[in-house]
Amino acid sequence: MKATGGITFAIAGYGLFSKFAFAKENEKSQEKQITAWVHLDTTGQITIFNPAAEMGQGSMTALAVLVAEEMDADWSKVNIDYSPIEPGIYGRSWGRGRSRGGTMLTVGSYTVSGYYDNLRHAGAQVRYVLLHNVSQKWDVPLDQLRTSSGFVIHDASNRKISYGEIATFATVPAQIPEIPEDQLKSPEDFQSIGKYLPRYDVPAKVDGSAQYSMDVKLPDMVYAVISRSPVHGSKPSILNENIIKEIPGIVDVVALKHGIGIVAESIELAIDTRKKLEIKWSSREKAETHNSSTAYADYEKIASDRNQRGNVIVDKGNVDDGLVSASKTYTYDYKNDYVYHAQMEPLNAVVSIAEDGASADVWVGTQGPAGARSAAANALGLKTSKVKLHCCYLGGGFGRRSMSDYVSEAALLAKAVKRPLKLIWTREDDLQYGAFRPMSLQRMQAGVDKRGNVIAWQHDVVGTGGRLLATGASTNYYSFPNQKIQVIGVDHGVRTKHWRAVGHGPNKFAIESFIDEIAADQKLDPVTFRKNLMKDFPRALKVLQTAADMADWDKKSSNGKAKGIAFGERSGSLVAGVCEISIDKVSSKIKVHRIWAALDAGIVVQPDNAVAQMEGAIIFGMSSILNESITFKNGIVQESNFHDYPLLRMADAPESIEVKIIESQEPPSGIGEAGLPWVGGAIANAFASLTGKRLQHLPFTPEKVREVLES
Amino acid sequence: MDKSTFVIHVNGQKHRVEVESNTPLLWVIREHIGLMGTKFGCGVAQCGACTIHLNGNPVRSCVLPVSAAEGSEITTIEGISEDNSHPLQKAWIAEQVPQCGYCQSGQIMQAVALLEKNKKPSREEIITHMNGVICRCGTYVRIIKAIERATLEG
Ligand code: FES
Ligand code: FES
């Protein structure tokens, strides 16, 4: 944190303290009171501290905009720096509100919504302090002063003073009043929120200077790679340790519970030497029996057993009665393979332990700085207060960097060799020791009465990964009188993890495909059919209608193309979208030509960035829908790099992605993942409209397309 | 394997490095010379994050042994301008292309090479030329817009 001349504001629940006052007077209560820091120097430069990870989602800029807006700061004078890692101070709430402290995890697209009230309030308190100081200095009532873009202005005497000048004499009162909600700006007065502002981090990401932990280089630093368990849980015994250790430039060979680390003077030597390791792995781990391609057959059996009781998410009315009394029932299964995060920067971390062993520095890109710090501290046998975490930009997170396994590893290796150390996961490591979005089978059942109303809806999710399967299974915006949703877990002993939008991807794919299948059978237009189900939810209706209008839904595509629509929600935001696709006759590849999507995310702080997030999530979603699949054979991941785990490339991106943000004064909701969940259903529905056949198993590779077309 | 001395020219400067002859140029540029703008993404010429110019041609430095780079002019992202003033960098900022940013040095280096050979590429030519560089964050739509902008304003 910078601390040159000027004032640092610690914005507190019931007080705003200067840096020094804060340190002295609030030793006991600091954890509860303080939520954000603003530093103002005498040249007018403002530093706003960012408590969230920046992994491309843009919240580093958005959060600073919230503070700057209420401060009436001149945006060109704003610098953004990482906040200290004090979750009790800089954490966010999970919902809305001004409660201070909480988690510092950057997950679930909660950052802007979780800090929205707090940081605007923080900005308003800084503004109050500036006004208060000028009011005393000029001896004019505070309510005769106003602020505008970095100045306090007294119209009556035609005087104005810059924030930088105020910093030369300002003192920070011991107690700053809470600023009541109604004294914050009302949305019509916003200067920055909802307007175009370029992202703070973009220039450094265009000239190569943005620092990722991968880019940290320390004097005397050594490099490490690890050979990790091919089957999760298996333990290594190294057979040729002495031979390896004798190779010039090898610093050490370090046995870990789940692998063997090679530490070398250069990264190329570490990678080369790893190939020479002879390791015997322990056997009979649970994961060893797992074959992902045959697991679906077991899932089907489980889903067919009506006595199976899972973790019930929704149980409303009586689904069994509803199905029995229905005039027509439908049952379909949908499947999704494991998928891998594939964040572009492979996992890595840099650890440097002080010579006396009593403290350490860690450089890392992490979605959970507090967890990463604890992981390092535990590995090093230090208190967390002795570990200084240097947060770096994340070359993608998508959920993978909310784990800290790679930080523990780096710390253990650095501890073993007592030298600054950079641990790099190669792409193969990152993929094969991944923690995947789980595979699952969704058994969907519905009953429809004579008039075409869906009177029963049952959704059984069977798969591995526990609660990761549950998110997005609820149909929050469709009303069904009788409904049951449950997750039936099967443990395969493999690593699973949150992956952008978590369960929403597979679940919305199943729900939105199923809705379309029923609509088609009922000879109803899929938009009309959905609108009937949504009639109690005006926001959802508007989103759906907007997307349909954008895509000119009623006009059929020609030239071998067809459109499909789907609806989704995530992190409180609503999205509906339309895809227009065709199928290449020769390759059987699905080509997505155009996409139209409507987003209701409440107040949108950075609209251009919101559009960028939508574009990104849509392409990320398309990649998972069309290309991505991880296969386990006897517990071993079969894919290894981008040649056999292909990500979507530019040639397969849509010709256009049109995004419309619906004007709203509702509180902000999350955007980074909301663009993803609807994509699978929309592509599957477009495919059905084009061919009359259903794709029910993700991903829709050319082989699967061919299979379905020939069936 | 034994180390040898290699003299390589990066962004107009000479660097003497002591490495094994099969060391990928990527590691030499990053970890030996310390120019960190060029990224490691896959190590097997699949993603393009490590793209640099070798005598003006875009190459994947992760699979180019240092011995093959001796005597050639190497340009990295740090070498295309001092101050983000290359027309493509300006266009990249105007279109707000990067998200996580990790692929963007490779994207920009690949695009620079295109415009040096072809001042007015068509959309199809852009896509064909850029297709080897992966962006996991999905910034493709904006990359195309930025290249089109640079060709108009360049
Ligand atoms: S790192 Fe060289 S192409 Fe991926
Ligand atoms: S911006 Fe993240 S990979 Fe391209």
Short mmCIF file of C-alpha atoms in Angstrom, two decimals, chain A residues 11-336:
data_model
loop_
_atom_site.label_atom_id
_atom_site.label_comp_id
_atom_site.label_asym_id
_atom_site.label_seq_id
_atom_site.Cartn_x
_atom_site.Cartn_y
_atom_site.Cartn_z
CA ILE A 11 -14.14 4.08 6.06
CA ALA A 12 -15.85 2.65 9.02
CA GLY A 13 -19.28 1.53 10.03
CA TYR A 14 -19.71 4.38 12.38
CA GLY A 15 -16.66 6.42 11.93
CA LEU A 16 -13.99 7.44 9.51
CA PHE A 17 -10.49 7.53 10.90
CA SER A 18 -7.23 8.83 9.68
CA LYS A 19 -4.66 6.13 9.25
CA PHE A 20 -3.01 6.98 12.52
CA ALA A 21 -6.14 7.33 14.51
CA PHE A 22 -7.23 4.01 13.16
CA ALA A 23 -4.07 2.31 14.22
CA LYS A 24 -4.10 3.75 17.73
CA GLU A 25 -7.70 3.99 18.75
CA ASN A 26 -9.25 1.02 17.14
CA GLU A 27 -6.97 -1.85 17.82
CA LYS A 28 -9.81 -3.84 19.33
CA SER A 29 -12.61 -3.10 16.98
CA GLN A 30 -10.87 -2.54 13.67
CA GLU A 31 -11.95 -5.87 12.30
CA LYS A 32 -15.59 -4.98 12.42
CA GLN A 33 -15.58 -1.39 11.49
CA ILE A 34 -13.45 -0.76 8.50
CA THR A 35 -14.47 -1.73 5.03
CA ALA A 36 -12.49 0.19 2.47
CA TRP A 37 -9.64 2.59 2.14
CA VAL A 38 -9.23 5.66 0.07
CA HIS A 39 -5.95 7.49 -0.04
CA LEU A 40 -5.92 11.08 -1.22
CA ASP A 41 -2.66 12.88 -1.74
CA THR A 42 -1.98 16.56 -1.97
CA THR A 43 -1.62 16.50 -5.73
CA GLY A 44 -5.17 15.19 -5.92
CA GLN A 45 -4.22 11.64 -6.81
CA ILE A 46 -6.70 9.24 -5.31
CA THR A 47 -5.87 5.64 -4.57
CA ILE A 48 -8.83 3.35 -4.15
CA PHE A 49 -8.15 -0.05 -2.70
CA ASN A 50 -9.58 -3.04 -4.47
CA PRO A 51 -10.47 -6.04 -2.34
CA ALA A 52 -11.39 -8.40 -5.19
CA ALA A 53 -9.40 -10.56 -7.57
CA GLU A 54 -9.06 -9.20 -11.11
CA MET A 55 -9.28 -12.13 -13.46
CA GLY A 56 -10.69 -10.41 -16.50
CA GLN A 57 -14.16 -9.77 -15.15
CA GLY A 58 -13.38 -6.09 -14.64
CA SER A 59 -14.54 -5.70 -11.07
CA MET A 60 -11.35 -3.92 -10.08
CA THR A 61 -12.57 -0.99 -12.14
CA ALA A 62 -16.23 -1.36 -11.25
CA LEU A 63 -15.60 -1.27 -7.49
CA ALA A 64 -13.45 1.84 -7.76
CA VAL A 65 -16.18 3.45 -9.85
CA LEU A 66 -18.61 2.92 -6.97
CA VAL A 67 -16.36 4.79 -4.55
CA ALA A 68 -15.40 7.47 -7.05
CA GLU A 69 -19.02 8.09 -8.00
CA GLU A 70 -20.12 9.01 -4.49
CA MET A 71 -16.89 10.89 -3.83
CA ASP A 72 -17.44 12.91 -6.95
CA ALA A 73 -13.84 12.13 -7.79
CA ASP A 74 -12.17 13.09 -11.02
CA TRP A 75 -11.77 9.64 -12.57
CA SER A 76 -8.57 10.60 -14.35
CA LYS A 77 -6.92 11.00 -10.93
CA VAL A 78 -7.90 7.57 -9.65
CA ASN A 79 -5.35 4.83 -9.11
CA ILE A 80 -6.36 1.38 -8.02
CA ASP A 81 -4.31 -0.75 -5.69
CA TYR A 82 -4.98 -4.06 -3.98
CA SER A 83 -6.37 -3.79 -0.47
CA PRO A 84 -4.73 -5.62 2.38
CA ILE A 85 -6.09 -9.10 2.99
CA GLU A 86 -8.32 -8.51 5.97
CA PRO A 87 -11.62 -10.23 5.33
CA GLY A 88 -13.02 -8.76 8.54
CA ILE A 89 -12.46 -5.33 7.03
CA TYR A 90 -12.44 -5.71 3.28
CA GLY A 91 -14.75 -8.68 2.90
CA ARG A 92 -18.10 -8.42 1.24
CA SER A 93 -21.54 -9.54 2.20
CA TRP A 94 -23.11 -12.41 0.28
CA GLY A 95 -26.22 -10.41 -0.34
CA ARG A 96 -26.92 -6.72 -0.34
CA GLY A 97 -26.64 -4.32 2.49
CA ARG A 98 -24.08 -2.40 4.42
CA SER A 99 -22.92 -5.16 6.69
CA ARG A 100 -19.16 -4.93 6.84
CA GLY A 101 -16.67 -7.66 6.66
CA GLY A 102 -17.21 -11.06 5.21
CA THR A 103 -15.52 -13.11 2.59
CA MET A 104 -12.83 -11.92 0.21
CA LEU A 105 -13.57 -14.74 -2.21
CA THR A 106 -14.09 -13.53 -5.75
CA VAL A 107 -16.63 -16.11 -6.86
CA GLY A 108 -20.17 -16.49 -8.10
CA SER A 109 -20.18 -13.08 -9.82
CA TYR A 110 -20.94 -11.55 -6.43
CA THR A 111 -18.32 -8.83 -6.35
CA VAL A 112 -20.19 -5.80 -7.63
CA SER A 113 -23.52 -6.74 -6.07
CA GLY A 114 -21.87 -7.62 -2.76
CA TYR A 115 -19.97 -4.34 -2.50
CA TYR A 116 -22.46 -2.03 -4.18
CA ASP A 117 -23.99 -0.47 -1.07
CA ASN A 118 -20.86 -0.56 1.00
CA LEU A 119 -18.53 1.10 -1.42
CA ARG A 120 -20.96 3.80 -2.45
CA HIS A 121 -21.39 4.56 1.21
CA ALA A 122 -17.62 4.57 1.60
CA GLY A 123 -17.31 7.11 -1.18
CA ALA A 124 -20.04 9.25 0.33
CA GLN A 125 -18.22 9.30 3.66
CA VAL A 126 -15.03 10.51 2.04
CA ARG A 127 -17.02 13.22 0.31
CA TYR A 128 -18.52 14.18 3.66
CA VAL A 129 -15.05 14.55 5.20
CA LEU A 130 -13.91 16.77 2.36
CA LEU A 131 -17.01 18.96 2.63
CA HIS A 132 -16.71 19.11 6.39
CA ASN A 133 -13.11 20.33 6.20
CA VAL A 134 -13.91 23.00 3.66
CA SER A 135 -16.94 24.11 5.60
CA GLN A 136 -14.75 24.70 8.66
CA LYS A 137 -11.93 26.31 6.72
CA TRP A 138 -14.18 28.76 4.91
CA ASP A 139 -16.63 29.04 7.78
CA VAL A 140 -19.65 28.36 5.65
CA PRO A 141 -22.45 25.92 6.38
CA LEU A 142 -21.80 22.50 4.93
CA ASP A 143 -25.10 22.50 3.10
CA GLN A 144 -24.04 25.50 1.03
CA LEU A 145 -21.21 23.46 -0.47
CA ARG A 146 -21.39 21.06 -3.33
CA THR A 147 -18.89 18.81 -5.08
CA SER A 148 -18.14 18.28 -8.71
CA SER A 149 -15.48 16.11 -10.31
CA GLY A 150 -12.71 16.58 -7.79
CA PHE A 151 -13.68 20.02 -6.44
CA VAL A 152 -15.65 21.42 -3.53
CA ILE A 153 -17.58 24.46 -4.68
CA HIS A 154 -19.22 27.31 -2.78
CA ASP A 155 -21.50 29.00 -5.30
CA ALA A 156 -22.46 31.93 -3.11
CA SER A 157 -18.90 33.21 -2.89
CA ASN A 158 -17.86 31.77 -6.22
CA ARG A 159 -15.02 29.79 -4.69
CA LYS A 160 -13.79 26.32 -5.51
CA ILE A 161 -11.05 24.12 -4.12
CA SER A 162 -9.60 20.90 -5.43
CA TYR A 163 -9.55 17.68 -3.45
CA GLY A 164 -5.76 17.68 -3.58
CA GLU A 165 -5.62 21.09 -1.95
CA ILE A 166 -8.06 19.98 0.72
CA ALA A 167 -5.70 17.13 1.52
CA THR A 168 -3.06 19.68 2.56
CA PHE A 169 -5.08 20.78 5.57
CA ALA A 170 -7.78 18.20 6.06
CA THR A 171 -8.12 16.32 9.27
CA VAL A 172 -10.29 13.32 9.57
CA PRO A 173 -12.83 13.61 12.38
CA ALA A 174 -12.89 10.82 14.88
CA GLN A 175 -16.48 10.01 14.06
CA ILE A 176 -18.05 10.35 10.67
CA PRO A 177 -21.77 9.96 10.53
CA GLU A 178 -23.36 7.20 8.58
CA ILE A 179 -24.63 8.67 5.36
CA PRO A 180 -28.29 7.74 5.08
CA GLU A 181 -29.28 5.85 1.96
CA ASP A 182 -31.38 8.76 0.71
CA GLN A 183 -28.36 11.03 0.74
CA LEU A 184 -26.46 8.85 -1.67
CA LYS A 185 -26.81 9.86 -5.28
CA SER A 186 -29.94 8.83 -6.99
CA PRO A 187 -29.34 6.97 -10.23
CA GLU A 188 -30.30 9.96 -12.44
CA ASP A 189 -27.32 11.82 -11.00
CA PHE A 190 -24.75 9.15 -11.68
CA GLN A 191 -21.73 10.46 -13.56
CA SER A 192 -19.82 7.20 -13.83
CA ILE A 193 -22.08 4.35 -12.83
CA GLY A 194 -23.84 3.11 -15.94
CA LYS A 195 -21.61 5.18 -18.22
CA TYR A 196 -18.70 4.17 -20.41
CA LEU A 197 -15.37 4.17 -18.62
CA PRO A 198 -12.39 2.27 -19.97
CA ARG A 199 -11.14 -0.50 -17.73
CA TYR A 200 -8.21 0.34 -15.52
CA ASP A 201 -6.28 -2.82 -16.30
CA VAL A 202 -6.54 -2.74 -20.08
CA PRO A 203 -3.44 -0.70 -21.01
CA ALA A 204 -1.12 -2.98 -19.04
CA LYS A 205 -2.71 -5.96 -20.77
CA VAL A 206 -1.94 -4.48 -24.18
CA ASP A 207 1.75 -3.74 -23.69
CA GLY A 208 2.65 -6.92 -21.85
CA SER A 209 3.37 -5.23 -18.53
CA ALA A 210 0.43 -6.60 -16.51
CA GLN A 211 1.90 -8.73 -13.80
CA TYR A 212 0.71 -12.28 -13.33
CA SER A 213 2.39 -14.40 -10.68
CA MET A 214 3.92 -16.38 -13.55
CA ASP A 215 5.92 -13.23 -14.33
CA VAL A 216 7.56 -12.83 -10.93
CA LYS A 217 11.29 -13.35 -10.94
CA LEU A 218 13.35 -13.08 -7.78
CA PRO A 219 17.11 -13.14 -7.26
CA ASP A 220 18.44 -16.65 -6.68
CA MET A 221 15.05 -18.10 -7.58
CA VAL A 222 14.73 -21.78 -8.42
CA TYR A 223 12.01 -23.49 -10.47
CA ALA A 224 9.81 -26.42 -9.70
CA VAL A 225 7.45 -28.79 -11.42
CA ILE A 226 5.66 -31.71 -9.80
CA SER A 227 4.76 -35.14 -11.05
CA ARG A 228 1.30 -35.65 -9.53
CA SER A 229 -0.87 -38.70 -8.95
CA PRO A 230 -2.32 -39.93 -12.23
CA VAL A 231 -5.17 -41.45 -10.20
CA HIS A 232 -6.46 -39.10 -7.56
CA GLY A 233 -5.38 -40.21 -4.12
CA SER A 234 -2.50 -42.46 -5.15
CA LYS A 235 0.78 -41.93 -3.34
CA PRO A 236 4.22 -41.86 -4.90
CA SER A 237 7.41 -43.71 -4.13
CA ILE A 238 10.35 -42.54 -6.14
CA LEU A 239 12.62 -45.27 -7.44
CA ASN A 240 15.57 -43.31 -8.86
CA GLU A 241 15.98 -40.37 -6.50
CA ASN A 242 19.76 -40.61 -6.32
CA ILE A 243 20.22 -40.61 -10.07
CA ILE A 244 17.98 -37.59 -10.45
CA LYS A 245 19.66 -35.69 -7.65
CA GLU A 246 23.03 -36.09 -9.33
CA ILE A 247 21.96 -34.29 -12.47
CA PRO A 248 23.81 -30.96 -12.51
CA GLY A 249 21.43 -28.09 -11.86
CA ILE A 250 18.94 -30.18 -9.91
CA VAL A 251 18.48 -28.55 -6.55
CA ASP A 252 16.32 -31.16 -4.90
CA VAL A 253 13.77 -33.89 -5.33
CA VAL A 254 10.96 -33.44 -2.85
CA ALA A 255 8.41 -36.08 -1.97
CA LEU A 256 4.91 -34.74 -1.36
CA LYS A 257 1.82 -36.73 -0.43
CA HIS A 258 0.43 -36.59 -3.94
CA GLY A 259 3.53 -36.26 -6.05
CA ILE A 260 7.24 -35.77 -6.47
CA GLY A 261 8.59 -32.26 -6.89
CA ILE A 262 11.63 -31.51 -8.97
CA VAL A 263 13.42 -28.30 -8.06
CA ALA A 264 16.01 -27.04 -10.51
CA GLU A 265 18.06 -24.00 -11.39
CA SER A 266 16.00 -23.46 -14.54
CA ILE A 267 12.46 -24.21 -15.61
CA GLU A 268 13.64 -26.05 -18.71
CA LEU A 269 15.78 -28.35 -16.61
CA ALA A 270 12.94 -29.01 -14.17
CA ILE A 271 10.58 -29.94 -17.00
CA ASP A 272 13.17 -32.09 -18.79
CA THR A 273 14.22 -33.92 -15.67
CA ARG A 274 10.70 -34.75 -14.66
CA LYS A 275 10.48 -37.04 -17.68
CA LYS A 276 13.25 -39.13 -16.16
CA LEU A 277 11.51 -39.72 -12.85
CA GLU A 278 10.62 -43.30 -12.05
CA ILE A 279 7.71 -43.36 -9.65
CA LYS A 280 5.67 -46.22 -8.31
CA TRP A 281 2.15 -45.12 -7.43
CA SER A 282 0.08 -46.77 -4.75
CA SER A 283 -2.99 -48.52 -6.06
CA ARG A 284 -6.54 -49.32 -5.03
CA GLU A 285 -7.67 -45.74 -4.76
CA LYS A 286 -11.39 -45.19 -5.14
CA ALA A 287 -10.94 -43.20 -8.33
CA GLU A 288 -9.24 -46.14 -10.02
CA THR A 289 -12.59 -47.80 -10.66
CA HIS A 290 -14.00 -44.78 -12.41
CA ASN A 291 -14.67 -44.88 -16.14
CA SER A 292 -16.60 -41.85 -17.22
CA SER A 293 -18.03 -43.35 -20.39
CA THR A 294 -19.67 -46.27 -18.58
CA ALA A 295 -20.76 -44.28 -15.55
CA TYR A 296 -23.82 -42.99 -17.43
CA ALA A 297 -25.32 -46.48 -17.51
CA ASP A 298 -25.15 -46.57 -13.70
CA TYR A 299 -26.66 -43.12 -13.53
CA GLU A 300 -29.56 -44.27 -15.68
CA LYS A 301 -30.26 -47.15 -13.34
CA ILE A 302 -30.17 -44.87 -10.35
CA ALA A 303 -32.48 -42.38 -12.03
CA SER A 304 -34.97 -45.15 -12.87
CA ASP A 305 -35.24 -46.35 -9.30
CA ARG A 306 -38.23 -44.43 -7.95
CA ASN A 307 -37.15 -45.19 -4.40
CA GLN A 308 -33.88 -43.34 -4.74
CA ARG A 309 -33.83 -40.48 -2.32
CA GLY A 310 -31.44 -37.69 -3.02
CA ASN A 311 -30.81 -34.28 -1.66
CA VAL A 312 -34.16 -32.63 -2.29
CA ILE A 313 -33.92 -29.04 -3.50
CA VAL A 314 -37.56 -28.37 -4.28
CA ASP A 315 -40.61 -30.36 -3.23
CA LYS A 316 -43.85 -28.62 -3.99
CA GLY A 317 -47.34 -30.08 -4.28
CA ASN A 318 -47.31 -33.74 -5.18
CA VAL A 319 -45.33 -34.62 -8.24
CA ASP A 320 -46.35 -38.29 -8.27
CA ASP A 321 -50.02 -37.38 -8.27
CA GLY A 322 -49.38 -34.77 -10.93
CA LEU A 323 -47.69 -37.29 -13.20
CA VAL A 324 -50.46 -39.83 -12.68
CA SER A 325 -53.26 -37.40 -13.41
CA ALA A 326 -51.53 -35.89 -16.46
CA SER A 327 -52.99 -36.55 -19.87
CA LYS A 328 -49.53 -36.83 -21.32
CA THR A 329 -46.16 -37.40 -19.71
CA TYR A 330 -42.65 -36.86 -21.00
CA THR A 331 -39.35 -38.34 -19.86
CA TYR A 332 -35.99 -37.47 -21.31
CA ASP A 333 -32.41 -37.77 -20.14
CA TYR A 334 -29.69 -35.20 -20.70
CA LYS A 335 -26.03 -35.78 -20.06
CA ASN A 336 -22.93 -33.71 -19.65
#
